Amino acid sequence: MSDVLIFGGQSNMQGQSECRPAAVAATGILEYKYLKNAAIPLCDPAGEDIGEQLLAAHEGHGTLLPAFCRAYRRMCGADVLAVHAAKGATKIADWQRTGQRYKTALQKITGGIRFAEENLAGADRIFYIWLQGESDALAGTSEEEYLCRLKEYREALCEDAGIDVFCIIRVGYFTADGINDVAIMRAQDAAARQEGFLMLTDVAARLSKDARFLNPHAAGHFNNRGLRLLGGIAGRALGRYAARFQKS
């Protein structure tokens, strides 16, 4: 059996690093490709373009998925099927159940779960990992609205895809003054205190203030070094959780 790890959100989850990192596949970690209904060893560039609804790593560069999945597997020992379902420059409202982006993402997510069930001896734990909020900070989305929409999004994925836990990598700083970023961070912190959510890390806030971890060609986006660090920290956190997680 394989654990299905679904990666959603906007550009820092889609991947917008400075260049393509070395492609190093790891044993026991696959990526589901919806357009071919196939699984390949996970390495960057992860993801695939499905119209304008979901996009692969920007310009074929890096993502946090390989580092996350390697760390996850080291902690809990499970084989992994990764599903990349992200799109840059999206607000939380763009992921709501009535929209086409949600429908496209759901098709890919359920396709990956079905692939695991039919070809990988089953889908064991199903975790959704979310890294998003920069566009909502730019748009001035309120803490209350963001929290409400995030809860609705989790509920939809639970009902439609059967995810076990909605995991959050808390967003970093993106706007000039940081005030609206903090509102989104507070909303994500509030969500993580509720049943069905899990906060993996808040380290993105620190990394987003450190030029060593940022893409010099795209303000507010992590470089490959930053993505490896962020992915590794978050993956270890979820792996520790998974090691003691019991499906209901």
mmCIF file of C-alpha atoms in Angstrom:
data_model
loop_
_atom_site.group_PDB
_atom_site.id
_atom_site.type_symbol
_atom_site.label_atom_id
_atom_site.label_comp_id
_atom_site.label_asym_id
_atom_site.label_seq_id
_atom_site.Cartn_x
_atom_site.Cartn_y
_atom_site.Cartn_z
ATOM 1 C CA MET A 1 0.000 0.000 0.000
ATOM 2 C CA SER A 2 0.984 3.623 -0.450
ATOM 3 C CA ASP A 3 0.177 6.809 1.390
ATOM 4 C CA VAL A 4 -1.292 9.430 -0.931
ATOM 5 C CA LEU A 5 0.109 12.915 -0.323
ATOM 6 C CA ILE A 6 -1.723 15.691 -2.166
ATOM 7 C CA PHE A 7 0.003 19.050 -2.572
ATOM 8 C CA GLY A 8 -2.216 22.081 -3.158
ATOM 9 C CA GLY A 9 -1.897 25.837 -3.089
ATOM 10 C CA GLN A 10 -0.310 28.582 -5.130
ATOM 11 C CA SER A 11 3.128 29.434 -6.515
ATOM 12 C CA ASN A 12 5.335 28.362 -3.620
ATOM 13 C CA MET A 13 3.593 24.988 -3.739
ATOM 14 C CA GLN A 14 3.493 24.903 -7.531
ATOM 15 C CA GLY A 15 7.210 25.700 -7.434
ATOM 16 C CA GLN A 16 8.831 28.877 -8.727
ATOM 17 C CA SER A 17 12.516 28.462 -7.992
ATOM 18 C CA GLU A 18 15.524 29.922 -9.790
ATOM 19 C CA CYS A 19 16.468 26.861 -11.871
ATOM 20 C CA ARG A 20 15.856 23.168 -12.312
ATOM 21 C CA PRO A 21 17.540 21.200 -9.515
ATOM 22 C CA ALA A 22 19.313 17.912 -10.081
ATOM 23 C CA ALA A 23 16.775 15.155 -10.711
ATOM 24 C CA VAL A 24 17.265 12.585 -7.965
ATOM 25 C CA ALA A 25 14.527 9.982 -7.610
ATOM 26 C CA ALA A 26 14.056 8.170 -4.298
ATOM 27 C CA THR A 27 13.018 4.584 -3.703
ATOM 28 C CA GLY A 28 9.381 4.113 -2.787
ATOM 29 C CA ILE A 29 8.215 7.569 -3.898
ATOM 30 C CA LEU A 30 6.116 8.044 -7.036
ATOM 31 C CA GLU A 31 4.277 10.973 -8.593
ATOM 32 C CA TYR A 32 0.854 10.515 -10.161
ATOM 33 C CA LYS A 33 0.401 11.991 -13.638
ATOM 34 C CA TYR A 34 -3.286 12.522 -14.339
ATOM 35 C CA LEU A 35 -3.037 13.132 -18.083
ATOM 36 C CA LYS A 36 -1.388 9.737 -18.636
ATOM 37 C CA ASN A 37 -3.009 7.983 -15.647
ATOM 38 C CA ALA A 38 0.441 6.775 -14.697
ATOM 39 C CA ALA A 39 2.953 7.024 -11.889
ATOM 40 C CA ILE A 40 6.634 7.846 -12.327
ATOM 41 C CA PRO A 41 9.498 8.216 -9.835
ATOM 42 C CA LEU A 42 9.098 11.614 -8.185
ATOM 43 C CA CYS A 43 11.682 14.206 -9.129
ATOM 44 C CA ASP A 44 11.550 17.797 -10.294
ATOM 45 C CA PRO A 45 9.990 19.345 -12.208
ATOM 46 C CA ALA A 46 6.887 17.969 -10.486
ATOM 47 C CA GLY A 47 3.311 18.560 -11.586
ATOM 48 C CA GLU A 48 1.647 18.889 -14.965
ATOM 49 C CA ASP A 49 -0.246 21.547 -16.878
ATOM 50 C CA ILE A 50 -3.974 20.842 -16.992
ATOM 51 C CA GLY A 51 -5.349 23.754 -18.949
ATOM 52 C CA GLU A 52 -4.999 26.880 -16.840
ATOM 53 C CA GLN A 53 -6.455 25.215 -13.752
ATOM 54 C CA LEU A 54 -3.368 23.384 -12.481
ATOM 55 C CA LEU A 55 0.238 24.003 -13.497
ATOM 56 C CA ALA A 56 3.539 22.156 -13.222
ATOM 57 C CA ALA A 57 6.614 23.690 -11.614
ATOM 58 C CA HIS A 58 7.190 27.095 -13.200
ATOM 59 C CA GLU A 59 9.512 26.910 -16.227
ATOM 60 C CA GLY A 60 10.381 23.331 -15.309
ATOM 61 C CA HIS A 61 12.183 24.358 -12.120
ATOM 62 C CA GLY A 62 12.014 23.047 -8.556
ATOM 63 C CA THR A 63 9.309 22.235 -5.999
ATOM 64 C CA LEU A 64 9.256 21.195 -2.364
ATOM 65 C CA LEU A 65 7.708 17.804 -3.157
ATOM 66 C CA PRO A 66 10.879 15.660 -3.389
ATOM 67 C CA ALA A 67 12.330 16.932 -0.110
ATOM 68 C CA PHE A 68 8.960 16.641 1.623
ATOM 69 C CA CYS A 69 8.301 13.085 0.482
ATOM 70 C CA ARG A 70 11.818 11.857 1.263
ATOM 71 C CA ALA A 71 11.595 13.268 4.785
ATOM 72 C CA TYR A 72 8.101 11.840 5.234
ATOM 73 C CA ARG A 73 9.176 8.363 4.177
ATOM 74 C CA ARG A 74 12.235 8.432 6.433
ATOM 75 C CA MET A 75 10.031 9.228 9.424
ATOM 76 C CA CYS A 76 7.178 6.760 8.925
ATOM 77 C CA GLY A 77 8.543 4.210 6.438
ATOM 78 C CA ALA A 78 5.577 4.360 4.075
ATOM 79 C CA ASP A 79 5.707 4.262 0.303
ATOM 80 C CA VAL A 80 4.322 7.473 -1.183
ATOM 81 C CA LEU A 81 2.226 8.469 -4.168
ATOM 82 C CA ALA A 82 2.482 12.247 -4.541
ATOM 83 C CA VAL A 83 -0.234 14.245 -6.305
ATOM 84 C CA HIS A 84 0.754 17.786 -7.347
ATOM 85 C CA ALA A 85 -2.405 19.921 -7.668
ATOM 86 C CA ALA A 86 -1.347 23.554 -7.374
ATOM 87 C CA LYS A 87 -1.610 26.789 -9.338
ATOM 88 C CA GLY A 88 0.187 30.076 -8.742
ATOM 89 C CA ALA A 89 -1.506 33.448 -8.237
ATOM 90 C CA THR A 90 -4.676 31.948 -6.766
ATOM 91 C CA LYS A 91 -6.779 33.114 -3.819
ATOM 92 C CA ILE A 92 -8.652 30.819 -1.447
ATOM 93 C CA ALA A 93 -11.862 31.805 -3.253
ATOM 94 C CA ASP A 94 -10.449 30.271 -6.434
ATOM 95 C CA TRP A 95 -10.397 26.836 -4.790
ATOM 96 C CA GLN A 96 -14.008 26.700 -3.652
ATOM 97 C CA ARG A 97 -16.208 23.748 -4.497
ATOM 98 C CA THR A 98 -18.334 25.473 -7.138
ATOM 99 C CA GLY A 99 -15.373 26.519 -9.287
ATOM 100 C CA GLN A 100 -13.678 24.783 -12.184
ATOM 101 C CA ARG A 101 -10.285 24.738 -10.457
ATOM 102 C CA TYR A 102 -11.715 22.700 -7.594
ATOM 103 C CA LYS A 103 -13.351 20.317 -10.036
ATOM 104 C CA THR A 104 -10.121 19.851 -11.980
ATOM 105 C CA ALA A 105 -8.095 19.338 -8.811
ATOM 106 C CA LEU A 106 -10.662 16.859 -7.521
ATOM 107 C CA GLN A 107 -10.451 14.850 -10.740
ATOM 108 C CA LYS A 108 -6.687 14.607 -10.365
ATOM 109 C CA ILE A 109 -6.851 13.819 -6.650
ATOM 110 C CA THR A 110 -9.436 11.074 -7.017
ATOM 111 C CA GLY A 111 -7.567 9.768 -10.045
ATOM 112 C CA GLY A 112 -4.447 9.417 -7.911
ATOM 113 C CA ILE A 113 -6.311 7.669 -5.111
ATOM 114 C CA ARG A 114 -7.916 5.302 -7.596
ATOM 115 C CA PHE A 115 -4.527 4.617 -9.191
ATOM 116 C CA ALA A 116 -3.103 3.662 -5.792
ATOM 117 C CA GLU A 117 -6.044 1.386 -5.102
ATOM 118 C CA GLU A 118 -5.782 -0.355 -8.471
ATOM 119 C CA ASN A 119 -2.018 -0.476 -8.983
ATOM 120 C CA LEU A 120 -0.223 0.008 -5.654
ATOM 121 C CA ALA A 121 -2.142 -2.445 -3.462
ATOM 122 C CA GLY A 122 -4.291 0.318 -2.031
ATOM 123 C CA ALA A 123 -4.317 3.864 -0.693
ATOM 124 C CA ASP A 124 -3.584 3.865 3.023
ATOM 125 C CA ARG A 125 -3.370 7.315 4.600
ATOM 126 C CA ILE A 126 -4.547 10.270 2.496
ATOM 127 C CA PHE A 127 -3.102 13.618 3.545
ATOM 128 C CA TYR A 128 -3.690 16.972 1.868
ATOM 129 C CA ILE A 129 -0.880 19.536 2.224
ATOM 130 C CA TRP A 130 -1.715 23.230 1.683
ATOM 131 C CA LEU A 131 0.668 26.143 1.095
ATOM 132 C CA GLN A 132 -1.233 29.247 0.002
ATOM 133 C CA GLY A 133 -2.265 32.703 1.108
ATOM 134 C CA GLU A 134 0.093 35.156 -0.566
ATOM 135 C CA SER A 135 -2.542 36.262 -3.080
ATOM 136 C CA ASP A 136 -5.105 36.668 -0.315
ATOM 137 C CA ALA A 137 -2.684 38.905 1.563
ATOM 138 C CA LEU A 138 -2.246 41.002 -1.571
ATOM 139 C CA ALA A 139 -6.020 41.165 -2.018
ATOM 140 C CA GLY A 140 -6.662 42.074 1.621
ATOM 141 C CA THR A 141 -8.804 39.026 2.392
ATOM 142 C CA SER A 142 -9.876 39.283 6.028
ATOM 143 C CA GLU A 143 -8.848 36.759 8.655
ATOM 144 C CA GLU A 144 -12.485 35.784 9.163
ATOM 145 C CA GLU A 145 -13.242 35.265 5.478
ATOM 146 C CA TYR A 146 -10.082 33.261 4.892
ATOM 147 C CA LEU A 147 -10.760 30.977 7.854
ATOM 148 C CA CYS A 148 -14.353 30.404 6.751
ATOM 149 C CA ARG A 149 -13.326 29.541 3.199
ATOM 150 C CA LEU A 150 -10.491 27.294 4.367
ATOM 151 C CA LYS A 151 -12.890 25.311 6.544
ATOM 152 C CA GLU A 152 -15.310 24.978 3.639
ATOM 153 C CA TYR A 153 -12.495 23.782 1.400
ATOM 154 C CA ARG A 154 -11.404 21.118 3.877
ATOM 155 C CA GLU A 155 -14.973 19.912 4.320
ATOM 156 C CA ALA A 156 -15.414 19.612 0.556
ATOM 157 C CA LEU A 157 -12.223 17.569 0.178
ATOM 158 C CA CYS A 158 -13.235 15.299 3.047
ATOM 159 C CA GLU A 159 -16.609 14.638 1.462
ATOM 160 C CA ASP A 160 -15.494 14.405 -2.164
ATOM 161 C CA ALA A 161 -12.031 12.837 -1.906
ATOM 162 C CA GLY A 162 -11.999 11.197 1.522
ATOM 163 C CA ILE A 163 -8.876 12.941 2.791
ATOM 164 C CA ASP A 164 -7.885 12.006 6.327
ATOM 165 C CA VAL A 165 -6.266 15.256 7.450
ATOM 166 C CA PHE A 166 -5.866 18.745 5.952
ATOM 167 C CA CYS A 167 -2.279 19.795 6.672
ATOM 168 C CA ILE A 168 -1.013 23.379 6.553
ATOM 169 C CA ILE A 169 2.407 24.785 5.807
ATOM 170 C CA ARG A 170 1.788 28.256 7.174
ATOM 171 C CA VAL A 171 2.297 30.991 4.605
ATOM 172 C CA GLY A 172 5.297 33.302 4.744
ATOM 173 C CA TYR A 173 5.543 37.055 4.214
ATOM 174 C CA PHE A 174 4.773 38.366 0.737
ATOM 175 C CA THR A 175 3.380 41.917 0.907
ATOM 176 C CA ALA A 176 5.411 45.083 1.431
ATOM 177 C CA ASP A 177 4.309 45.872 4.993
ATOM 178 C CA GLY A 178 3.370 42.352 6.128
ATOM 179 C CA ILE A 179 0.137 43.421 7.835
ATOM 180 C CA ASN A 180 -2.174 41.436 5.582
ATOM 181 C CA ASP A 181 0.210 38.472 5.650
ATOM 182 C CA VAL A 182 -0.234 38.283 9.415
ATOM 183 C CA ALA A 183 -4.024 38.148 9.008
ATOM 184 C CA ILE A 184 -3.681 35.064 6.796
ATOM 185 C CA MET A 185 -1.191 33.503 9.208
ATOM 186 C CA ARG A 186 -3.644 34.033 12.076
ATOM 187 C CA ALA A 187 -6.434 32.432 10.069
ATOM 188 C CA GLN A 188 -4.270 29.400 9.351
ATOM 189 C CA ASP A 189 -3.246 29.166 13.002
ATOM 190 C CA ALA A 190 -6.923 29.288 13.993
ATOM 191 C CA ALA A 191 -7.765 26.535 11.516
ATOM 192 C CA ALA A 192 -4.998 24.337 12.892
ATOM 193 C CA ARG A 193 -6.623 24.458 16.330
ATOM 194 C CA GLN A 194 -9.746 22.824 14.922
ATOM 195 C CA GLU A 195 -10.434 19.161 14.315
ATOM 196 C CA GLY A 196 -9.367 17.835 10.944
ATOM 197 C CA PHE A 197 -6.500 20.290 10.459
ATOM 198 C CA LEU A 198 -2.806 19.866 11.241
ATOM 199 C CA MET A 199 -0.186 22.625 11.278
ATOM 200 C CA LEU A 200 3.077 21.228 9.940
ATOM 201 C CA THR A 201 5.332 24.263 10.332
ATOM 202 C CA ASP A 202 5.412 28.040 10.537
ATOM 203 C CA VAL A 203 9.026 28.297 9.352
ATOM 204 C CA ALA A 204 8.045 29.874 6.005
ATOM 205 C CA ALA A 205 7.649 33.218 7.786
ATOM 206 C CA ARG A 206 11.305 33.195 8.796
ATOM 207 C CA LEU A 207 12.566 31.826 5.480
ATOM 208 C CA SER A 208 10.624 34.442 3.531
ATOM 209 C CA LYS A 209 12.651 37.165 5.290
ATOM 210 C CA ASP A 210 16.026 35.579 4.481
ATOM 211 C CA ALA A 211 17.521 36.234 1.038
ATOM 212 C CA ARG A 212 19.519 32.996 1.207
ATOM 213 C CA PHE A 213 16.295 31.063 0.666
ATOM 214 C CA LEU A 214 14.598 33.278 -1.928
ATOM 215 C CA ASN A 215 14.533 33.292 -5.716
ATOM 216 C CA PRO A 216 16.327 36.497 -6.762
ATOM 217 C CA HIS A 217 14.285 36.590 -9.960
ATOM 218 C CA ALA A 218 10.816 36.303 -8.352
ATOM 219 C CA ALA A 219 10.134 38.298 -5.202
ATOM 220 C CA GLY A 220 8.479 36.345 -2.406
ATOM 221 C CA HIS A 221 9.225 32.930 -3.899
ATOM 222 C CA PHE A 222 11.550 30.324 -2.453
ATOM 223 C CA ASN A 223 14.642 29.147 -4.283
ATOM 224 C CA ASN A 224 15.646 25.498 -4.445
ATOM 225 C CA ARG A 225 17.523 25.756 -1.162
ATOM 226 C CA GLY A 226 14.483 27.235 0.538
ATOM 227 C CA LEU A 227 12.130 24.652 -0.946
ATOM 228 C CA ARG A 228 14.372 21.793 0.190
ATOM 229 C CA LEU A 229 14.522 23.180 3.717
ATOM 230 C CA LEU A 230 10.810 23.962 3.926
ATOM 231 C CA GLY A 231 9.811 20.647 2.379
ATOM 232 C CA GLY A 232 12.117 18.684 4.652
ATOM 233 C CA ILE A 233 10.844 20.343 7.828
ATOM 234 C CA ALA A 234 7.193 19.920 6.854
ATOM 235 C CA GLY A 235 7.687 16.365 5.616
ATOM 236 C CA ARG A 236 9.333 15.294 8.853
ATOM 237 C CA ALA A 237 6.475 16.797 10.838
ATOM 238 C CA LEU A 238 3.859 14.911 8.854
ATOM 239 C CA GLY A 239 5.915 11.718 8.924
ATOM 240 C CA ARG A 240 6.050 11.832 12.723
ATOM 241 C CA TYR A 241 2.305 12.379 12.812
ATOM 242 C CA ALA A 242 1.658 9.570 10.311
ATOM 243 C CA ALA A 243 3.703 7.106 12.346
ATOM 244 C CA ARG A 244 1.106 7.291 15.120
ATOM 245 C CA PHE A 245 -1.972 8.069 13.010
ATOM 246 C CA GLN A 246 -4.847 5.586 13.055
ATOM 247 C CA LYS A 247 -7.526 5.801 10.369
ATOM 248 C CA SER A 248 -11.027 6.061 11.793
#
